[in-house]
PDB file of C-alpha atoms and ligand atoms in Angstrom:
ATOM      1  CA  MET F   1       4.379  12.355   8.336  1.00 97.00           C
ATOM      2  CA  LYS F   2       5.856   9.107   6.992  1.00 98.00           C
ATOM      3  CA  ILE F   3       4.374   6.359   4.813  1.00 98.00           C
ATOM      4  CA  ILE F   4       5.284   2.624   5.903  1.00 98.00           C
ATOM      5  CA  CYS F   5       4.738   0.240   3.264  1.00 98.00           C
ATOM      6  CA  ILE F   6       4.347  -3.611   3.749  1.00 97.00           C
ATOM      7  CA  GLY F   7       5.613  -5.975   0.801  1.00 93.00           C
ATOM      8  CA  ARG F   8       4.801  -9.355  -0.164  1.00 89.00           C
ATOM      9  CA  ASN F   9       1.787  -9.504   2.208  1.00 94.00           C
ATOM     10  CA  TYR F  10      -0.384 -11.643  -0.086  1.00 93.00           C
ATOM     11  CA  THR F  11       0.375 -15.150  -1.108  1.00 86.00           C
ATOM     12  CA  ASP F  12      -0.971 -14.962  -4.527  1.00 84.00           C
ATOM     13  CA  HIS F  13       1.259 -11.608  -5.357  1.00 78.00           C
ATOM     14  CA  ILE F  14       4.300 -13.342  -3.952  1.00 76.00           C
ATOM     15  CA  LYS F  15       3.787 -15.942  -6.533  1.00 78.00           C
ATOM     16  CA  GLU F  16       3.004 -13.542  -9.311  1.00 78.00           C
ATOM     17  CA  LEU F  17       6.654 -11.980  -8.789  1.00 80.00           C
ATOM     18  CA  GLU F  18       8.153 -15.275  -7.964  1.00 78.00           C
ATOM     19  CA  ASN F  19       9.100 -13.995  -4.577  1.00 80.00           C
ATOM     20  CA  GLU F  20       9.941 -16.063  -1.656  1.00 77.00           C
ATOM     21  CA  LYS F  21       7.411 -16.112   1.083  1.00 73.00           C
ATOM     22  CA  PRO F  22       9.127 -14.118   3.824  1.00 79.00           C
ATOM     23  CA  THR F  23       9.692 -14.981   7.131  1.00 86.00           C
ATOM     24  CA  ASP F  24       9.303 -11.140   8.312  1.00 90.00           C
ATOM     25  CA  PRO F  25       7.294  -8.622   6.536  1.00 92.00           C
ATOM     26  CA  VAL F  26       9.171  -6.870   3.704  1.00 94.00           C
ATOM     27  CA  VAL F  27       9.153  -3.098   4.690  1.00 97.00           C
ATOM     28  CA  PHE F  28       9.872   0.209   2.992  1.00 97.00           C
ATOM     29  CA  LEU F  29       9.310   3.689   3.142  1.00 98.00           C
ATOM     30  CA  LYS F  30       8.014   6.704   1.068  1.00 98.00           C
ATOM     31  CA  PRO F  31       8.424  10.300   1.830  1.00 98.00           C
ATOM     32  CA  ASP F  32       5.700  12.803   2.066  1.00 97.00           C
ATOM     33  CA  THR F  33       6.706  13.941  -1.428  1.00 98.00           C
ATOM     34  CA  ALA F  34       5.708  10.714  -2.974  1.00 98.00           C
ATOM     35  CA  ILE F  35       2.210  11.659  -2.050  1.00 98.00           C
ATOM     36  CA  LEU F  36      -0.030  12.436  -5.342  1.00 98.00           C
ATOM     37  CA  LEU F  37      -1.461  15.515  -4.863  1.00 94.00           C
ATOM     38  CA  LYS F  38      -5.403  15.290  -4.718  1.00 90.00           C
ATOM     39  CA  LYS F  39      -7.090  15.817  -8.345  1.00 86.00           C
ATOM     40  CA  GLN F  40      -3.925  15.613 -10.170  1.00 95.00           C
ATOM     41  CA  PRO F  41      -3.211  13.014 -12.505  1.00 98.00           C
ATOM     42  CA  PHE F  42      -0.353  10.715 -12.069  1.00 98.00           C
ATOM     43  CA  PHE F  43       2.961  11.414 -14.797  1.00 98.00           C
ATOM     44  CA  ILE F  44       4.756   8.290 -15.574  1.00 98.00           C
ATOM     45  CA  PRO F  45       8.258   9.274 -14.888  1.00 98.00           C
ATOM     46  CA  ASP F  46      10.653   9.306 -17.749  1.00 97.00           C
ATOM     47  CA  PHE F  47      13.333   6.792 -15.950  1.00 98.00           C
ATOM     48  CA  SER F  48      10.584   3.828 -16.174  1.00 98.00           C
ATOM     49  CA  ASN F  49       9.081   1.817 -19.036  1.00 97.00           C
ATOM     50  CA  ASP F  50       7.238  -0.355 -16.837  1.00 98.00           C
ATOM     51  CA  VAL F  51       5.318   1.422 -14.008  1.00 98.00           C
ATOM     52  CA  HIS F  52       2.802  -0.884 -12.173  1.00 98.00           C
ATOM     53  CA  TYR F  53      -0.078   0.003 -10.333  1.00 98.00           C
ATOM     54  CA  GLU F  54      -0.610  -1.998  -6.917  1.00 98.00           C
ATOM     55  CA  VAL F  55      -3.821  -1.229  -5.104  1.00 98.00           C
ATOM     56  CA  GLU F  56      -3.436  -1.434  -0.938  1.00 98.00           C
ATOM     57  CA  VAL F  57      -5.694  -0.974   1.971  1.00 98.00           C
ATOM     58  CA  LEU F  58      -4.421   1.884   3.935  1.00 98.00           C
ATOM     59  CA  VAL F  59      -4.377   2.586   7.766  1.00 98.00           C
ATOM     60  CA  LYS F  60      -3.930   5.962   9.198  1.00 98.00           C
ATOM     61  CA  ILE F  61      -2.342   6.328  12.691  1.00 98.00           C
ATOM     62  CA  ASN F  62      -4.042   8.596  15.189  1.00 98.00           C
ATOM     63  CA  LYS F  63      -1.801   8.294  17.985  1.00 98.00           C
ATOM     64  CA  VAL F  64       1.919   8.551  18.878  1.00 98.00           C
ATOM     65  CA  GLY F  65       3.174   5.025  19.777  1.00 98.00           C
ATOM     66  CA  LYS F  66       6.160   2.896  20.020  1.00 98.00           C
ATOM     67  CA  HIS F  67       6.427  -0.982  20.766  1.00 98.00           C
ATOM     68  CA  ILE F  68       2.651  -1.167  20.333  1.00 98.00           C
ATOM     69  CA  GLN F  69       1.734  -4.804  21.255  1.00 98.00           C
ATOM     70  CA  LYS F  70      -0.837  -6.350  18.997  1.00 98.00           C
ATOM     71  CA  LYS F  71      -3.786  -6.392  21.518  1.00 98.00           C
ATOM     72  CA  PHE F  72      -3.639  -2.638  21.574  1.00 98.00           C
ATOM     73  CA  ALA F  73      -3.016  -1.907  18.117  1.00 98.00           C
ATOM     74  CA  HIS F  74      -6.698  -1.211  17.418  1.00 98.00           C
ATOM     75  CA  LYS F  75      -6.384   1.867  19.552  1.00 98.00           C
ATOM     76  CA  TYR F  76      -3.944   3.523  17.041  1.00 98.00           C
ATOM     77  CA  TYR F  77      -6.098   3.875  14.053  1.00 98.00           C
ATOM     78  CA  ASP F  78      -9.630   4.768  13.242  1.00 97.00           C
ATOM     79  CA  GLN F  79      -9.567   5.337   9.554  1.00 98.00           C
ATOM     80  CA  ILE F  80      -9.109   2.953   6.600  1.00 98.00           C
ATOM     81  CA  GLY F  81      -8.559   4.084   3.101  1.00 98.00           C
ATOM     82  CA  LEU F  82      -7.445   2.399  -0.246  1.00 98.00           C
ATOM     83  CA  GLY F  83      -4.304   3.843  -2.309  1.00 98.00           C
ATOM     84  CA  ILE F  84      -1.801   2.969  -5.009  1.00 98.00           C
ATOM     85  CA  ASP F  85       1.803   2.163  -4.460  1.00 98.00           C
ATOM     86  CA  PHE F  86       3.235   2.919  -7.797  1.00 98.00           C
ATOM     87  CA  THR F  87       6.046   0.903  -8.662  1.00 98.00           C
ATOM     88  CA  ALA F  88       8.624   1.309 -11.385  1.00 98.00           C
ATOM     89  CA  ARG F  89       8.958  -2.725 -11.804  1.00 98.00           C
ATOM     90  CA  ASP F  90      12.075  -2.278 -14.109  1.00 98.00           C
ATOM     91  CA  LEU F  91      14.167  -0.231 -11.740  1.00 98.00           C
ATOM     92  CA  GLN F  92      12.962  -2.046  -9.028  1.00 97.00           C
ATOM     93  CA  SER F  93      14.000  -5.511 -10.737  1.00 97.00           C
ATOM     94  CA  GLN F  94      17.319  -3.926 -11.303  1.00 97.00           C
ATOM     95  CA  LEU F  95      17.826  -2.990  -7.872  1.00 97.00           C
ATOM     96  CA  LYS F  96      16.478  -6.337  -6.490  1.00 95.00           C
ATOM     97  CA  GLU F  97      19.248  -8.000  -8.523  1.00 96.00           C
ATOM     98  CA  LYS F  98      22.187  -5.795  -6.975  1.00 97.00           C
ATOM     99  CA  GLY F  99      20.570  -6.227  -3.367  1.00 96.00           C
ATOM    100  CA  LEU F 100      19.929  -2.348  -3.457  1.00 96.00           C
ATOM    101  CA  PRO F 101      17.070  -0.438  -1.732  1.00 96.00           C
ATOM    102  CA  TRP F 102      14.049   0.212  -3.459  1.00 96.00           C
ATOM    103  CA  GLU F 103      13.324   3.982  -2.885  1.00 96.00           C
ATOM    104  CA  LYS F 104      14.084   5.141  -6.382  1.00 97.00           C
ATOM    105  CA  ALA F 105      11.747   2.788  -7.693  1.00 98.00           C
ATOM    106  CA  LYS F 106       8.785   3.020  -5.313  1.00 98.00           C
ATOM    107  CA  SER F 107       9.291   6.480  -3.476  1.00 98.00           C
ATOM    108  CA  PHE F 108       9.488   9.161  -6.312  1.00 98.00           C
ATOM    109  CA  ASP F 109       7.134  11.897  -6.579  1.00 98.00           C
ATOM    110  CA  GLY F 110       3.371  10.780  -7.394  1.00 98.00           C
ATOM    111  CA  ALA F 111       4.050   7.179  -6.273  1.00 98.00           C
ATOM    112  CA  ALA F 112       1.830   7.168  -3.534  1.00 98.00           C
ATOM    113  CA  VAL F 113      -2.014   7.413  -4.321  1.00 98.00           C
ATOM    114  CA  ILE F 114      -4.052   8.171  -1.127  1.00 98.00           C
ATOM    115  CA  GLY F 115      -7.805   8.094  -1.678  1.00 98.00           C
ATOM    116  CA  ASP F 116     -10.850   9.031   0.679  1.00 98.00           C
ATOM    117  CA  TRP F 117     -10.875   7.892   4.350  1.00 98.00           C
ATOM    118  CA  LEU F 118     -13.664   5.870   6.048  1.00 98.00           C
ATOM    119  CA  ASP F 119     -14.177   5.696   9.726  1.00 98.00           C
ATOM    120  CA  LYS F 120     -13.335   1.975  10.613  1.00 97.00           C
ATOM    121  CA  THR F 121     -16.446   1.611  12.807  1.00 96.00           C
ATOM    122  CA  GLN F 122     -18.485   1.808   9.341  1.00 95.00           C
ATOM    123  CA  PHE F 123     -17.061  -2.112   9.001  1.00 96.00           C
ATOM    124  CA  GLN F 124     -17.693  -5.029  11.042  1.00 95.00           C
ATOM    125  CA  ASP F 125     -14.285  -6.449  10.576  1.00 97.00           C
ATOM    126  CA  VAL F 126     -11.180  -4.631   9.422  1.00 97.00           C
ATOM    127  CA  ASP F 127      -9.461  -7.875   8.799  1.00 97.00           C
ATOM    128  CA  ASN F 128     -12.431  -8.848   6.304  1.00 97.00           C
ATOM    129  CA  LEU F 129     -12.531  -6.002   3.870  1.00 97.00           C
ATOM    130  CA  ASN F 130     -13.327  -6.541  -0.063  1.00 98.00           C
ATOM    131  CA  PHE F 131     -11.479  -4.077  -2.094  1.00 98.00           C
ATOM    132  CA  SER F 132     -10.760  -3.725  -6.036  1.00 98.00           C
ATOM    133  CA  LEU F 133      -8.929  -1.773  -8.782  1.00 98.00           C
ATOM    134  CA  GLN F 134     -10.495  -0.909 -12.229  1.00 98.00           C
ATOM    135  CA  LYS F 135      -8.456   0.095 -14.961  1.00 98.00           C
ATOM    136  CA  ASN F 136     -10.347   1.436 -17.599  1.00 98.00           C
ATOM    137  CA  GLY F 137     -13.507  -0.115 -16.515  1.00 98.00           C
ATOM    138  CA  SER F 138     -12.153  -3.583 -16.493  1.00 98.00           C
ATOM    139  CA  LEU F 139     -11.521  -5.196 -12.645  1.00 98.00           C
ATOM    140  CA  VAL F 140      -7.736  -5.818 -12.659  1.00 98.00           C
ATOM    141  CA  GLN F 141      -6.984  -6.503  -8.781  1.00 97.00           C
ATOM    142  CA  GLN F 142      -9.410  -7.775  -6.309  1.00 97.00           C
ATOM    143  CA  GLY F 143      -8.518  -8.603  -2.744  1.00 96.00           C
ATOM    144  CA  ASN F 144      -9.608  -9.220   0.806  1.00 96.00           C
ATOM    145  CA  THR F 145      -7.802  -8.305   3.851  1.00 97.00           C
ATOM    146  CA  SER F 146      -8.484 -11.707   5.461  1.00 95.00           C
ATOM    147  CA  LEU F 147      -6.072 -13.057   2.999  1.00 94.00           C
ATOM    148  CA  MET F 148      -3.219 -10.994   4.118  1.00 95.00           C
ATOM    149  CA  LEU F 149       0.095 -12.816   5.607  1.00 94.00           C
ATOM    150  CA  TRP F 150       0.164  -9.976   8.268  1.00 95.00           C
ATOM    151  CA  LYS F 151      -2.917  -8.355   9.431  1.00 96.00           C
ATOM    152  CA  ILE F 152      -3.289  -4.669  10.235  1.00 98.00           C
ATOM    153  CA  ASP F 153      -2.818  -5.130  14.143  1.00 98.00           C
ATOM    154  CA  GLU F 154       0.167  -7.271  13.377  1.00 97.00           C
ATOM    155  CA  ILE F 155       1.854  -4.769  10.885  1.00 98.00           C
ATOM    156  CA  ILE F 156       1.584  -1.932  13.687  1.00 98.00           C
ATOM    157  CA  GLU F 157       3.119  -4.408  16.235  1.00 98.00           C
ATOM    158  CA  TYR F 158       5.900  -5.045  13.815  1.00 98.00           C
ATOM    159  CA  VAL F 159       6.580  -1.768  12.427  1.00 98.00           C
ATOM    160  CA  SER F 160       6.467   0.083  15.689  1.00 98.00           C
ATOM    161  CA  LYS F 161       9.659  -2.004  16.967  1.00 98.00           C
ATOM    162  CA  TYR F 162      11.424  -0.154  14.438  1.00 98.00           C
ATOM    163  CA  PHE F 163       9.614   3.260  14.107  1.00 97.00           C
ATOM    164  CA  THR F 164       7.781   5.443  16.433  1.00 98.00           C
ATOM    165  CA  LEU F 165       4.373   5.852  14.769  1.00 98.00           C
ATOM    166  CA  LYS F 166       2.952   9.595  14.664  1.00 98.00           C
ATOM    167  CA  ILE F 167      -0.270  11.140  14.212  1.00 98.00           C
ATOM    168  CA  GLY F 168      -1.002  11.135  10.421  1.00 98.00           C
ATOM    169  CA  ASP F 169       1.228   8.323   9.318  1.00 98.00           C
ATOM    170  CA  ILE F 170       0.101   6.062   6.774  1.00 98.00           C
ATOM    171  CA  ILE F 171       0.735   2.454   6.298  1.00 98.00           C
ATOM    172  CA  PHE F 172       0.371   0.851   2.969  1.00 98.00           C
ATOM    173  CA  THR F 173      -0.451  -2.818   3.804  1.00 98.00           C
ATOM    174  CA  GLY F 174       0.266  -4.694   0.803  1.00 97.00           C
ATOM    175  CA  THR F 175      -1.196  -5.651  -2.615  1.00 96.00           C
ATOM    176  CA  PRO F 176      -2.895  -8.897  -3.790  1.00 95.00           C
ATOM    177  CA  ALA F 177      -2.391 -10.296  -7.331  1.00 93.00           C
ATOM    178  CA  GLY F 178      -3.192  -8.387 -10.687  1.00 94.00           C
ATOM    179  CA  VAL F 179      -0.570  -6.020 -10.435  1.00 96.00           C
ATOM    180  CA  GLY F 180       0.117  -4.524 -14.246  1.00 97.00           C
ATOM    181  CA  LYS F 181       1.537  -1.682 -16.285  1.00 98.00           C
ATOM    182  CA  VAL F 182       0.005   1.464 -16.644  1.00 98.00           C
ATOM    183  CA  ASN F 183      -0.137   3.585 -19.857  1.00 98.00           C
ATOM    184  CA  ALA F 184      -0.935   7.176 -20.760  1.00 98.00           C
ATOM    185  CA  ASN F 185      -4.567   7.911 -20.547  1.00 98.00           C
ATOM    186  CA  ASP F 186      -5.337   5.065 -18.137  1.00 98.00           C
ATOM    187  CA  LYS F 187      -8.246   5.545 -15.688  1.00 98.00           C
ATOM    188  CA  LEU F 188      -7.570   3.975 -12.236  1.00 98.00           C
ATOM    189  CA  VAL F 189     -10.681   3.479  -9.899  1.00 98.00           C
ATOM    190  CA  GLY F 190     -10.052   2.003  -6.544  1.00 98.00           C
ATOM    191  CA  SER F 191     -13.150   0.818  -4.271  1.00 98.00           C
ATOM    192  CA  ILE F 192     -13.579  -0.782  -0.753  1.00 98.00           C
ATOM    193  CA  GLU F 193     -16.711  -2.942  -0.488  1.00 96.00           C
ATOM    194  CA  ASN F 194     -19.111  -0.971  -2.953  1.00 92.00           C
ATOM    195  CA  THR F 195     -17.548   2.511  -1.803  1.00 97.00           C
ATOM    196  CA  GLN F 196     -15.363   4.177  -4.604  1.00 98.00           C
ATOM    197  CA  MET F 197     -12.098   5.633  -2.775  1.00 98.00           C
ATOM    198  CA  PHE F 198     -10.137   7.307  -5.357  1.00 98.00           C
ATOM    199  CA  SER F 199     -10.337   7.854  -9.188  1.00 98.00           C
ATOM    200  CA  ILE F 200      -6.928   9.119 -11.001  1.00 97.00           C
ATOM    201  CA  THR F 201      -5.878   9.431 -14.691  1.00 98.00           C
ATOM    202  CA  VAL F 202      -2.624   8.440 -15.993  1.00 98.00           C
ATOM    203  CA  LYS F 203      -0.465  11.004 -18.120  1.00 97.00           C
TER     204      LYS F 203
HETATM  205 ZN1   ZN P 301       3.003  -2.573  -2.760  1.00 79.98          ZN
END
């Protein structure tokens, strides 16, 4: 399986990192080795002093497809999740400056937190989901999928022009404002609406 991630998909987070609003979605991949194993803590890697959490809504692909039109995209997923796109921000900034790919900053072991999955039929509208991240009991990120520049079906249309989507592939749909540094002993809890989707500790 592969993990396809969308960057700069919320206007407020684009402002936060002083990025330009893109004309196309920013796309990058994480390998399956980036998945943080269930019930394991997240270990801050020794090559970074500034690892950030980015809470994101996830979509799990359940059907093989290529060149999927937006109007059919809803047939290619039936589960919604929540995760963290851990990012070594210091390393990413160096790579960005040099115009180099971001993989070392975003695709290292443990950099993809994948929480529980919910059936999308539980929700009235996947394009109007509230989600949030708490760090040590305080709210640090809050978003709603209606604020995404590219909605789930548009993301599927876009990425499937380039990559064949396979069963089990996961899409990280981008993060809202409020990203920040993690420190040892932090506890991160993510929720969609009022359902807790993951809880992890940082070491
Ligand atoms: Zn992200």
